[in-house]
Tab-separated table of C-alpha atoms and ligand atoms in Angstrom:
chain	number	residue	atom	x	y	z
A	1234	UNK	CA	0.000	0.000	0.000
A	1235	UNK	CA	1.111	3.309	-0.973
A	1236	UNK	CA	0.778	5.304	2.490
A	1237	UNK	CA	1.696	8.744	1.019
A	1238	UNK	CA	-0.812	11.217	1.424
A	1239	UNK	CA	-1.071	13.393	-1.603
A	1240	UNK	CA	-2.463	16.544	-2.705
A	1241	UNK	CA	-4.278	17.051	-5.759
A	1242	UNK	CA	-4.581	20.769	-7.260
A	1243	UNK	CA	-8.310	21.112	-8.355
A	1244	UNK	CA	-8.148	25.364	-8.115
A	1245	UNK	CA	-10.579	25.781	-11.244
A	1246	UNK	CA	-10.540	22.420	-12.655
A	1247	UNK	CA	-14.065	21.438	-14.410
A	1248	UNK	CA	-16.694	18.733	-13.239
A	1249	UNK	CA	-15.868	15.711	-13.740
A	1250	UNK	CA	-17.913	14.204	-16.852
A	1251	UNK	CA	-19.717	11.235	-15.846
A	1252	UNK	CA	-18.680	8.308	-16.822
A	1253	UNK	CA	-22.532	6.374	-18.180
A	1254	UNK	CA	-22.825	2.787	-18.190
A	1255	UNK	CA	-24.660	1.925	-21.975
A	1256	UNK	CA	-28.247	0.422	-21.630
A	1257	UNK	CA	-27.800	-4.024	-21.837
A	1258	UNK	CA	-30.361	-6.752	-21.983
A	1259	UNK	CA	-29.658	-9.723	-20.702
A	1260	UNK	CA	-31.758	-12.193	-22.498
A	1261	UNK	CA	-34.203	-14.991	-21.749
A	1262	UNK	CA	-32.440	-17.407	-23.332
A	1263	UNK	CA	-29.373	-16.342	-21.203
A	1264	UNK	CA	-31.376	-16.404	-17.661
A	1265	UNK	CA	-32.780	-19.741	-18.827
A	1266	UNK	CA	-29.386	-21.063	-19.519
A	1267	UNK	CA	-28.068	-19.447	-16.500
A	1268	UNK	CA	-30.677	-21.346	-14.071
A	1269	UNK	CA	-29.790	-24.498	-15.441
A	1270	UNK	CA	-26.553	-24.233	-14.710
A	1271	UNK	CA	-27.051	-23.523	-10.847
A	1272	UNK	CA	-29.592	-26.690	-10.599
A	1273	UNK	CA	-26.972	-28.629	-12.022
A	1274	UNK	CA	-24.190	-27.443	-9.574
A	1275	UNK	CA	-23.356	-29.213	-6.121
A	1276	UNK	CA	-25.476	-27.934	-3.003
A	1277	UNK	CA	-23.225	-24.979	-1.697
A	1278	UNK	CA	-23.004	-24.836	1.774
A	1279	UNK	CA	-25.194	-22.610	2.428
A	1280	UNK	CA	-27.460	-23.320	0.065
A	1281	UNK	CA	-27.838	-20.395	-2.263
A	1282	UNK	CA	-27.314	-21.349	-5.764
A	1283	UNK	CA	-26.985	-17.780	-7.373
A	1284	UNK	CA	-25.501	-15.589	-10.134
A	1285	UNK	CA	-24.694	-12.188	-10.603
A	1286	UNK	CA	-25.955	-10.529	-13.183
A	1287	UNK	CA	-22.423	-8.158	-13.942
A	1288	UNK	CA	-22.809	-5.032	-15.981
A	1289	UNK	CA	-19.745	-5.028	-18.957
A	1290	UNK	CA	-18.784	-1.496	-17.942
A	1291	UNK	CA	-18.544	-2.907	-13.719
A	1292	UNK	CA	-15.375	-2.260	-12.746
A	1293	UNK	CA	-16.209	-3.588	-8.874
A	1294	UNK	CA	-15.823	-4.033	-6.230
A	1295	UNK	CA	-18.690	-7.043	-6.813
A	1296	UNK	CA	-20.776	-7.956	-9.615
A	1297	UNK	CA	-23.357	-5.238	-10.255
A	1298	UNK	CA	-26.061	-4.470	-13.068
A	1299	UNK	CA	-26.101	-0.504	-12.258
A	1300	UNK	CA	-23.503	0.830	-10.343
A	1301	UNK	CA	-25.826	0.603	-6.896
A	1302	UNK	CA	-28.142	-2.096	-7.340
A	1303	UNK	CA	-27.204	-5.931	-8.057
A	1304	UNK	CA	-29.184	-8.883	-9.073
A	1305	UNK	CA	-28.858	-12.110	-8.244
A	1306	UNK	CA	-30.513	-14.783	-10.147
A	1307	UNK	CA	-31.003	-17.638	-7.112
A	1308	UNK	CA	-31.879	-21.027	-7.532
A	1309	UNK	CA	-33.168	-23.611	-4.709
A	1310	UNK	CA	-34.205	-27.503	-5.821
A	1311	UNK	CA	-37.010	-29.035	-4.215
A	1312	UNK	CA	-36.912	-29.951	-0.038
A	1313	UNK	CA	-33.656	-27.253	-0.237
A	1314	UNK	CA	-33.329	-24.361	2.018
A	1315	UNK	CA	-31.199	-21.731	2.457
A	1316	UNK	CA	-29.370	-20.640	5.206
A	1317	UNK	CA	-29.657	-17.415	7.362
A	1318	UNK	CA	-27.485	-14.388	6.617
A	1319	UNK	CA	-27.322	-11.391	8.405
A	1320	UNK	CA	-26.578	-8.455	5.566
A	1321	UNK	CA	-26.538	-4.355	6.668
A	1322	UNK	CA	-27.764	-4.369	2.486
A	1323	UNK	CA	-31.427	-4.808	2.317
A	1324	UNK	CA	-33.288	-6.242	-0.641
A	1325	UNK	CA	-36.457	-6.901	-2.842
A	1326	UNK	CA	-36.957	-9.825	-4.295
A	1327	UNK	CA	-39.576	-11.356	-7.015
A	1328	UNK	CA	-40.288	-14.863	-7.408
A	1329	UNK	CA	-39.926	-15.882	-11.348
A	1330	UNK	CA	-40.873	-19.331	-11.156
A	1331	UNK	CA	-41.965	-22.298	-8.783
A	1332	UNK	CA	-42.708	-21.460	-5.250
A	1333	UNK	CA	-41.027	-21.578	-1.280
A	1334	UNK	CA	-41.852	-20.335	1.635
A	1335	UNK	CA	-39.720	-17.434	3.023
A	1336	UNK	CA	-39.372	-16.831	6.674
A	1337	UNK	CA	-38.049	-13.805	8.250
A	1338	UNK	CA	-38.246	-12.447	11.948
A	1339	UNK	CA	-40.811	-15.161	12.888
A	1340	UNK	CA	-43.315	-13.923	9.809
A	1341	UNK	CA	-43.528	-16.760	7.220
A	1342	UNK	CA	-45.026	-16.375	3.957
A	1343	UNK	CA	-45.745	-18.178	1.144
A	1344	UNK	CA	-44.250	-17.092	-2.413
A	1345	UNK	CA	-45.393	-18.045	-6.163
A	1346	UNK	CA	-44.529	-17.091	-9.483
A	1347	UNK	CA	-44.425	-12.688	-9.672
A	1348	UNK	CA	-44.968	-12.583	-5.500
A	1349	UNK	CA	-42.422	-9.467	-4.134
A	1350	UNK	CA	-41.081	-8.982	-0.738
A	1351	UNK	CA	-38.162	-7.163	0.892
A	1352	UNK	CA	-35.971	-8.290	3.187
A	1353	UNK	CA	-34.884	-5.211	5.918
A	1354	UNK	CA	-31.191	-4.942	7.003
A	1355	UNK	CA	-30.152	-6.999	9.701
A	1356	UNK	CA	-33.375	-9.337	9.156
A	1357	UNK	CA	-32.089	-12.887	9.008
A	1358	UNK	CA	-34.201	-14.769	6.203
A	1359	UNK	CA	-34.344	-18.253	5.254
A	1360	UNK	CA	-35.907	-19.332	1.939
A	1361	UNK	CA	-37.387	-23.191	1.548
A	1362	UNK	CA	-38.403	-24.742	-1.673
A	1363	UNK	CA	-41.241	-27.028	-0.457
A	1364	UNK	CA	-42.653	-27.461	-4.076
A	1365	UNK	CA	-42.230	-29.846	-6.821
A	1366	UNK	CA	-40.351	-27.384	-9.251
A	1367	UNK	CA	-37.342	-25.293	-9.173
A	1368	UNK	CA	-37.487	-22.209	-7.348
A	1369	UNK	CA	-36.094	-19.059	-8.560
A	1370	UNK	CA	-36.190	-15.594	-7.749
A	1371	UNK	CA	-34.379	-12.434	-8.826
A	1372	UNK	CA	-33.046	-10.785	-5.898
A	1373	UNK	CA	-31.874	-7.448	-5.895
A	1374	UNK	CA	-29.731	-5.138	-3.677
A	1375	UNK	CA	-28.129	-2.156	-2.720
A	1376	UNK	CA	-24.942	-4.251	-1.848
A	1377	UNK	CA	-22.599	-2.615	-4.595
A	1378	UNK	CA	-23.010	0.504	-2.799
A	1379	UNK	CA	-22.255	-0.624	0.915
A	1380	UNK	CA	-19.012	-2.802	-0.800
A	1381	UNK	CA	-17.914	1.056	-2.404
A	1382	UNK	CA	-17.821	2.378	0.745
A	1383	UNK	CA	-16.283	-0.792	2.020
A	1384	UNK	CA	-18.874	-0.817	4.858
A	1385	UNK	CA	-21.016	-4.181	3.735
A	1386	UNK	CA	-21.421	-6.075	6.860
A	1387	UNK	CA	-22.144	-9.647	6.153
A	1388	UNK	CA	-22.332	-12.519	8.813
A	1389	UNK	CA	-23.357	-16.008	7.839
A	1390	UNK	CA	-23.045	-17.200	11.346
A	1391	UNK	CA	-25.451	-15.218	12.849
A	1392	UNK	CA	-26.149	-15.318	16.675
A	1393	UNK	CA	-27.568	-12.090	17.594
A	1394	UNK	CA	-31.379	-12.013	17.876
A	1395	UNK	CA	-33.330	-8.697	16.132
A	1396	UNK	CA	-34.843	-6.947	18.927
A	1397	UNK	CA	-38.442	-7.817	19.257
A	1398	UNK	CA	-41.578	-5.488	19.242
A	1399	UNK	CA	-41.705	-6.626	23.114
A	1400	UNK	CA	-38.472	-4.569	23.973
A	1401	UNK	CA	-38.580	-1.903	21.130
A	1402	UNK	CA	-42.185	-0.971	23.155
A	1403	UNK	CA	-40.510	-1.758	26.544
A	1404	UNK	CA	-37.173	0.989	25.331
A	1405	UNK	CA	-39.817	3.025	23.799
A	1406	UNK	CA	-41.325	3.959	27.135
A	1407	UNK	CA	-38.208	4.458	29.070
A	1408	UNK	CA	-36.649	7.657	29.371
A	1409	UNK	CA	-34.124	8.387	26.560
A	1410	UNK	CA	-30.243	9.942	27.735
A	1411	UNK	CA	-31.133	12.539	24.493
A	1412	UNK	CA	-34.299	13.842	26.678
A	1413	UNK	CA	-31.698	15.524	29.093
A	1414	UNK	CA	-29.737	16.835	26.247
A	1415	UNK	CA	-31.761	20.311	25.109
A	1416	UNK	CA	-31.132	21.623	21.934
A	1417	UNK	CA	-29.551	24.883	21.764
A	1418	UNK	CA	-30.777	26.941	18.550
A	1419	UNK	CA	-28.227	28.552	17.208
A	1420	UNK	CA	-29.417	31.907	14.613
A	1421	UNK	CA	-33.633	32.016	13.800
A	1422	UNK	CA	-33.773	29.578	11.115
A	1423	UNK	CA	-33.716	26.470	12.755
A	1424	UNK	CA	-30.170	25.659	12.714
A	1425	UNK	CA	-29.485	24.164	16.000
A	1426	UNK	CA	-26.463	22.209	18.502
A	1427	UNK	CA	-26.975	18.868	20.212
A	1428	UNK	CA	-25.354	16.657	22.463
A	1429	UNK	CA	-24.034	13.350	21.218
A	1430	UNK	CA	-27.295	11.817	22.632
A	1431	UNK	CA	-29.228	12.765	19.540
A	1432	UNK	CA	-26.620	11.001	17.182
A	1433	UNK	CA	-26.819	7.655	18.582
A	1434	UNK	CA	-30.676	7.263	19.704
A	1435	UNK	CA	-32.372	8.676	16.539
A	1436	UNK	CA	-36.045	8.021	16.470
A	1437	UNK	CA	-36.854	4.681	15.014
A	1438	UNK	CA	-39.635	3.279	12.468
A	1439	UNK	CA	-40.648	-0.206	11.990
A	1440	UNK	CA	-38.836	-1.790	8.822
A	1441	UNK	CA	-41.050	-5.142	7.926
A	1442	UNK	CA	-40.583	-7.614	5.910
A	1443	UNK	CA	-43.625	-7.244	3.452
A	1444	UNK	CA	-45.028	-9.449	0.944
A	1445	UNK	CA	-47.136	-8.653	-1.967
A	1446	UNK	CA	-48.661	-11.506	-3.323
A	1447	UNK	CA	-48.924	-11.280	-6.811
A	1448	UNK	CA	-52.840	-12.616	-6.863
A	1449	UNK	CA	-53.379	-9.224	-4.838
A	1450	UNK	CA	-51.382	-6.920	-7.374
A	1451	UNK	CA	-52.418	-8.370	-10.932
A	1452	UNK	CA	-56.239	-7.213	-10.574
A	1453	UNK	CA	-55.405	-3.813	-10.082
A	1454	UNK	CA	-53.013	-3.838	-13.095
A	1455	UNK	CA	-56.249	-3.474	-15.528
A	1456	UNK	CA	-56.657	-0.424	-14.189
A	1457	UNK	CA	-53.891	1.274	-15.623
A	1458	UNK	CA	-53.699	-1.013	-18.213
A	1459	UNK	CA	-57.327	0.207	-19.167
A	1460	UNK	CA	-56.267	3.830	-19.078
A	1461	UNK	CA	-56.322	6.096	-21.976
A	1462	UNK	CA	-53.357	6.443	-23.966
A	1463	UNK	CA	-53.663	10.350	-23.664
A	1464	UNK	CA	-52.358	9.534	-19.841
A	1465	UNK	CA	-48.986	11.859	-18.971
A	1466	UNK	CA	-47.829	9.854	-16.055
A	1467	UNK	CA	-46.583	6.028	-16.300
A	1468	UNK	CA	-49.264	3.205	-16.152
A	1469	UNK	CA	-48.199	1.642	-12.656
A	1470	UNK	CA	-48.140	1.250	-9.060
A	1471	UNK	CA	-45.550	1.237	-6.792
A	1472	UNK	CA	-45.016	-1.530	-4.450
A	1473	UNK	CA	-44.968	0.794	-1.257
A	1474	UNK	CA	-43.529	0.117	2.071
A	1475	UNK	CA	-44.601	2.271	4.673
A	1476	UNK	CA	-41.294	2.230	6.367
A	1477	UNK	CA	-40.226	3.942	3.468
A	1478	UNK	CA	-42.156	7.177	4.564
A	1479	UNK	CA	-42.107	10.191	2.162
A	1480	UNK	CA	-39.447	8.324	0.626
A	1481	UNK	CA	-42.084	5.893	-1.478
A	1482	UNK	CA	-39.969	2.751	-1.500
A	1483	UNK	CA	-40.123	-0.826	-1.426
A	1484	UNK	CA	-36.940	-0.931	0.394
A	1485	UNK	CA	-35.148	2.108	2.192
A	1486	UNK	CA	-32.995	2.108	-1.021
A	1487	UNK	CA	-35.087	1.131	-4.249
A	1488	UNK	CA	-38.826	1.087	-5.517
A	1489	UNK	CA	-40.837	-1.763	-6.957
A	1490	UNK	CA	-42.803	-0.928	-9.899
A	1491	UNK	CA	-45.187	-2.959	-11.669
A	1492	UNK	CA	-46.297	-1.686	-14.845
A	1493	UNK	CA	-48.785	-2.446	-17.249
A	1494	UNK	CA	-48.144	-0.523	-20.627
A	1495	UNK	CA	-51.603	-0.564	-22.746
A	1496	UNK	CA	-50.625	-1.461	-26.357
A	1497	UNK	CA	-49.162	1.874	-28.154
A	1498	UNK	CA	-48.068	3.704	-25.080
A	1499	UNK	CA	-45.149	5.649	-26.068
A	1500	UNK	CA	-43.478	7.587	-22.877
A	1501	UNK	CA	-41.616	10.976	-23.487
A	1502	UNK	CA	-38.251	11.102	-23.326
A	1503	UNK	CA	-37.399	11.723	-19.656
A	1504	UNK	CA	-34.436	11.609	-17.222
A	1505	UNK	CA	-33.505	11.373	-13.624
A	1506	UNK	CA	-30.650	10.138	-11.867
A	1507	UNK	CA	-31.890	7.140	-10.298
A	1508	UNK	CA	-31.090	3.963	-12.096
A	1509	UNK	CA	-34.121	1.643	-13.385
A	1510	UNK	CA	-33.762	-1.956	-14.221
A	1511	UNK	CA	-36.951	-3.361	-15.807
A	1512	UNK	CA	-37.978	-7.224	-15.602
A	1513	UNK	CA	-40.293	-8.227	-18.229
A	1514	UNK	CA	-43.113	-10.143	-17.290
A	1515	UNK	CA	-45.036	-9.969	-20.021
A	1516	UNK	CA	-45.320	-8.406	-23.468
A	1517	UNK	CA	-42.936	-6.819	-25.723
A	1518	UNK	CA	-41.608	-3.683	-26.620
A	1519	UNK	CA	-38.414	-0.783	-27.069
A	1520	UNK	CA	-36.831	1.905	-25.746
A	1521	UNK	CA	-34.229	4.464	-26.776
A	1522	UNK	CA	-31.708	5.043	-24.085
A	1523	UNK	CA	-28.997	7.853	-24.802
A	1524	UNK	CA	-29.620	7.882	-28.606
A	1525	UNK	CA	-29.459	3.917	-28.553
A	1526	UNK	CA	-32.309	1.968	-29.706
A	1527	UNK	CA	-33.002	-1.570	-27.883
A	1528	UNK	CA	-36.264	-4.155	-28.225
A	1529	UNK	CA	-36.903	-6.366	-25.228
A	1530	UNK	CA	-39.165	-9.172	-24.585
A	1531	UNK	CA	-40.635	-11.603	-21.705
A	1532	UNK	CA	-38.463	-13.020	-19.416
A	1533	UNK	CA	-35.442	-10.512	-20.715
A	1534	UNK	CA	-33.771	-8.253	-17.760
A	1535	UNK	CA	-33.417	-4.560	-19.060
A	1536	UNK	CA	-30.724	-2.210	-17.653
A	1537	UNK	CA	-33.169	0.049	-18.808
A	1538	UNK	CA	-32.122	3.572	-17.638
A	1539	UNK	CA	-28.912	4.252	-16.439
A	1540	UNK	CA	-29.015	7.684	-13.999
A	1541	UNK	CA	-29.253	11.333	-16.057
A	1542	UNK	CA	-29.801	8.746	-19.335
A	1543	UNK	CA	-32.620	10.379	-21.801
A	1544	UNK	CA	-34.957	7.652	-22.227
A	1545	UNK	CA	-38.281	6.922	-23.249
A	1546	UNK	CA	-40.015	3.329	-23.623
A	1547	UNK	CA	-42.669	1.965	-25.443
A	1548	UNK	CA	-45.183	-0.847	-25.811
A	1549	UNK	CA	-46.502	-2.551	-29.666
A	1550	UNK	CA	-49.630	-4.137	-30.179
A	1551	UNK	CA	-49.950	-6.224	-27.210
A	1552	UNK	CA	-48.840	-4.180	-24.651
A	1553	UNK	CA	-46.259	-5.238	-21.777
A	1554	UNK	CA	-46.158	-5.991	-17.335
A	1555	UNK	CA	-42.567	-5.303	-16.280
A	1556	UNK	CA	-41.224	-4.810	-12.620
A	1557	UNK	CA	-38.755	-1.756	-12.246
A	1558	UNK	CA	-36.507	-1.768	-9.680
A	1559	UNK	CA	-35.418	1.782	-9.459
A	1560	UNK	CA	-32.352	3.277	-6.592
A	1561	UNK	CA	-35.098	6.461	-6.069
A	1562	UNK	CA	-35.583	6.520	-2.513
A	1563	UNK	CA	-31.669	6.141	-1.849
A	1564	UNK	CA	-31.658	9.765	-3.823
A	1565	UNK	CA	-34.363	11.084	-2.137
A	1566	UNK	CA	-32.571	10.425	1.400
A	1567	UNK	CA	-29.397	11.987	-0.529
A	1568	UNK	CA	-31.326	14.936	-1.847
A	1569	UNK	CA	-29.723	14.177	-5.192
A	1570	UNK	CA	-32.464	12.731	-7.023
A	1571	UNK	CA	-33.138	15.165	-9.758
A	1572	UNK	CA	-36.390	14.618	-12.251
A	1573	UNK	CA	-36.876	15.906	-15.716
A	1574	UNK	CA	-40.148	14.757	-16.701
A	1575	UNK	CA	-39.687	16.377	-20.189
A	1576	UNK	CA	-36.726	17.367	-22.346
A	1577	UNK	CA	-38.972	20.944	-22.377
A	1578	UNK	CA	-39.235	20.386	-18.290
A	1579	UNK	CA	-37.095	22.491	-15.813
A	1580	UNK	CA	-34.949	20.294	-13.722
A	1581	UNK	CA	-36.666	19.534	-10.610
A	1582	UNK	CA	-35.052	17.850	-7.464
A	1583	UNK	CA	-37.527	16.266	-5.884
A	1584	UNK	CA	-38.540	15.804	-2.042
A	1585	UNK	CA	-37.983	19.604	-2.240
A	1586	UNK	CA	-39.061	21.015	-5.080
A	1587	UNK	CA	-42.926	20.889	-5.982
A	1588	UNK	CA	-42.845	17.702	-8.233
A	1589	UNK	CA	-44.359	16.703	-11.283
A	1590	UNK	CA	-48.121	17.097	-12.302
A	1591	UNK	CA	-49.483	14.377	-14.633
A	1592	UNK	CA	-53.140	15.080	-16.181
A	1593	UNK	CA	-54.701	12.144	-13.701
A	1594	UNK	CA	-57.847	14.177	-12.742
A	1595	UNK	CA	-58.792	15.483	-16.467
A	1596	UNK	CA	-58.112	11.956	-17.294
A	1597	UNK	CA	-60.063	10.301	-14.295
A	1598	UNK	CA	-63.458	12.699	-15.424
B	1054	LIG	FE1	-37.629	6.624	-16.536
């Protein structure tokens, strides 16, 4: 290691330009080939049979399909289960095929084909594969980030139990050390000076482990599906997690989307610097992405929109159901996530500025 400090002159040296990873697809055929692979392999030890899906342009620390969110493409054979792992990453996961049962801070649920759940931080999870088929999921995570800063805690032996809703409620009552430290405000616009108290017993929230079961999410999809073409916003829901807050995530770090283009939809070319990666569930259909032109189909995994990328997507005649996984609520917590809805748009950063109107009640009339 070189241990030589050095100084680097930057006195009126330009931004940086940003270096943008080029919109991929990995293809069916590929993920297909790719799952056939891991049921073939020996039983790890713990379990997991899984691949990383690695972006050409990664240059590391691990695999990664944008530079903050991986996927992994996991496998488990019939009567296999994986072990626990105790991650500070958190993640969201959709079933793709076959079924298990997932069990995570004594909640067990069951999982089938297009079912979504996160996993919190710190939330040991075992998966089982009590069916007949494979079962496979794509799992994805805000890992690449935590290994950047070299912070990713992982422990595969864990021993340490999550604290319970018994002695959350039972601290929850007590007294807290920051009640005796009073803030001093400092100026008349809220800036302010607190004791150390307030830095390590922030207020908490309750990050779950949810499920939505895909039986509960498809009938809604008609209804965006159904709407008319005319429609400025996207035809979707998000997958929210109230944990999330104001941040409107699935996980503290990404959204789930699920989307159900109508057949025609074109979107306008848009930007904003989270990162999307679209699953295709269904249908078929393009997008340009910086200039470059790209057709996907079911079952294909679409680096769809790397951040500050100009992109727009669009459906054909049948239409298309695709789950984004997008690193939005990480900017929002940032205050770096910056929205242009339209190239004609001002540059909003939203969670401060006022955000963007679609025409949802002249369309709802
Ligand atoms: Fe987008």
């Amino acid at each position: 290691m070189n241990s030589e400090i050095t100084l680097v002159d930057v006195s009126g040296a330009p931004a940086r330009e940003q270096f943008v990873w080029p919109t991929v697809v990995l293809r069916k055929p590929a993920i297909e080939a790719q799952i056939e692979r891991l049921a073939s392999i020996d039983r790890p030890a713990d379990g997991r049979r899984a691949a990383a899906v690695n972006h050409p342009m990664n240059t590391g620390p691990v695999p990664a399909y944008a530079p903050g969110i991986d996927v992994h493409i996991i496998v488990l054979k019939p009567g296999e289960k994986s072990a626990a792992v105790l991650r500070n990453s958190s993640c969201v996961d959709m079933c793709i095929g076959g079924s298990g049962v997932v069990t995570t801070a004594g909640k067990t649920f069951h999982v089938e084909k297009f079912d979504v759940w996160n996993t919190p931080s710190m939330q040991m999870q075992t998966v089982e594969n009590n069916g007949n088929d494979l079962f496979v999921r794509l799992s994805y995570s805000n890992a690449p980030l935590l290994e950047r800063l070299e912070v990713h805690y992982v422990n595969d032996k864990p021993q340490i139990a999550a604290q319970n809703d018994e002695s959350r409620e039972m601290a929850a009552q007590q007294r807290r050390a920051r009640d005796a430290s009073t803030p001093i405000p400092i100026g008349s616009d809220g800036a302010q000076m607190l004791g150390y108290e307030w830095l390590v017993d922030i207020d908490t929230i309750d990050s779950k482990a949810l499920h939505w079961p895909w039986k509960d999410i498809a009938p809604h999809l008609e209804n965006v599906y159904g709407m008319d073409l005319a429609y400025t916003g996207r035809h979707l829901y998000v997958l929210y997690n109230p944990a999330t807050e104001r941040r409107i995530g699935t996980s503290p770090s990404f959204f789930a989307t699920i989307a159900k283009l109508p057949p025609g939809k074109v979107d306008k070319p848009h930007r904003h610097t989270s990162a999307a990666i679209n699953y295709i569930m269904w249908g078929h259909g393009k997008s340009v992405v910086n200039g470059e032109k790209i057709e996907w189909a079911e079952g294909d995994l679409h680096f769809s929109a790397p951040g500050w990328s100009v992109h727009n997507h669009a459906s054909r005649e049948q239409g298309f159901m695709a789950l984004t996984i997008q690193d939005h609520p990480l900017h929002i917590a940032n205050e770096s996530l910056l929205w242009q809805e339209t190239l004609k748009s001002p540059i909003l950063k939203l969670g401060t500025d006022l955000g963007v109107q679609t025409n949802l009640s002249a369309i709802a009339e």
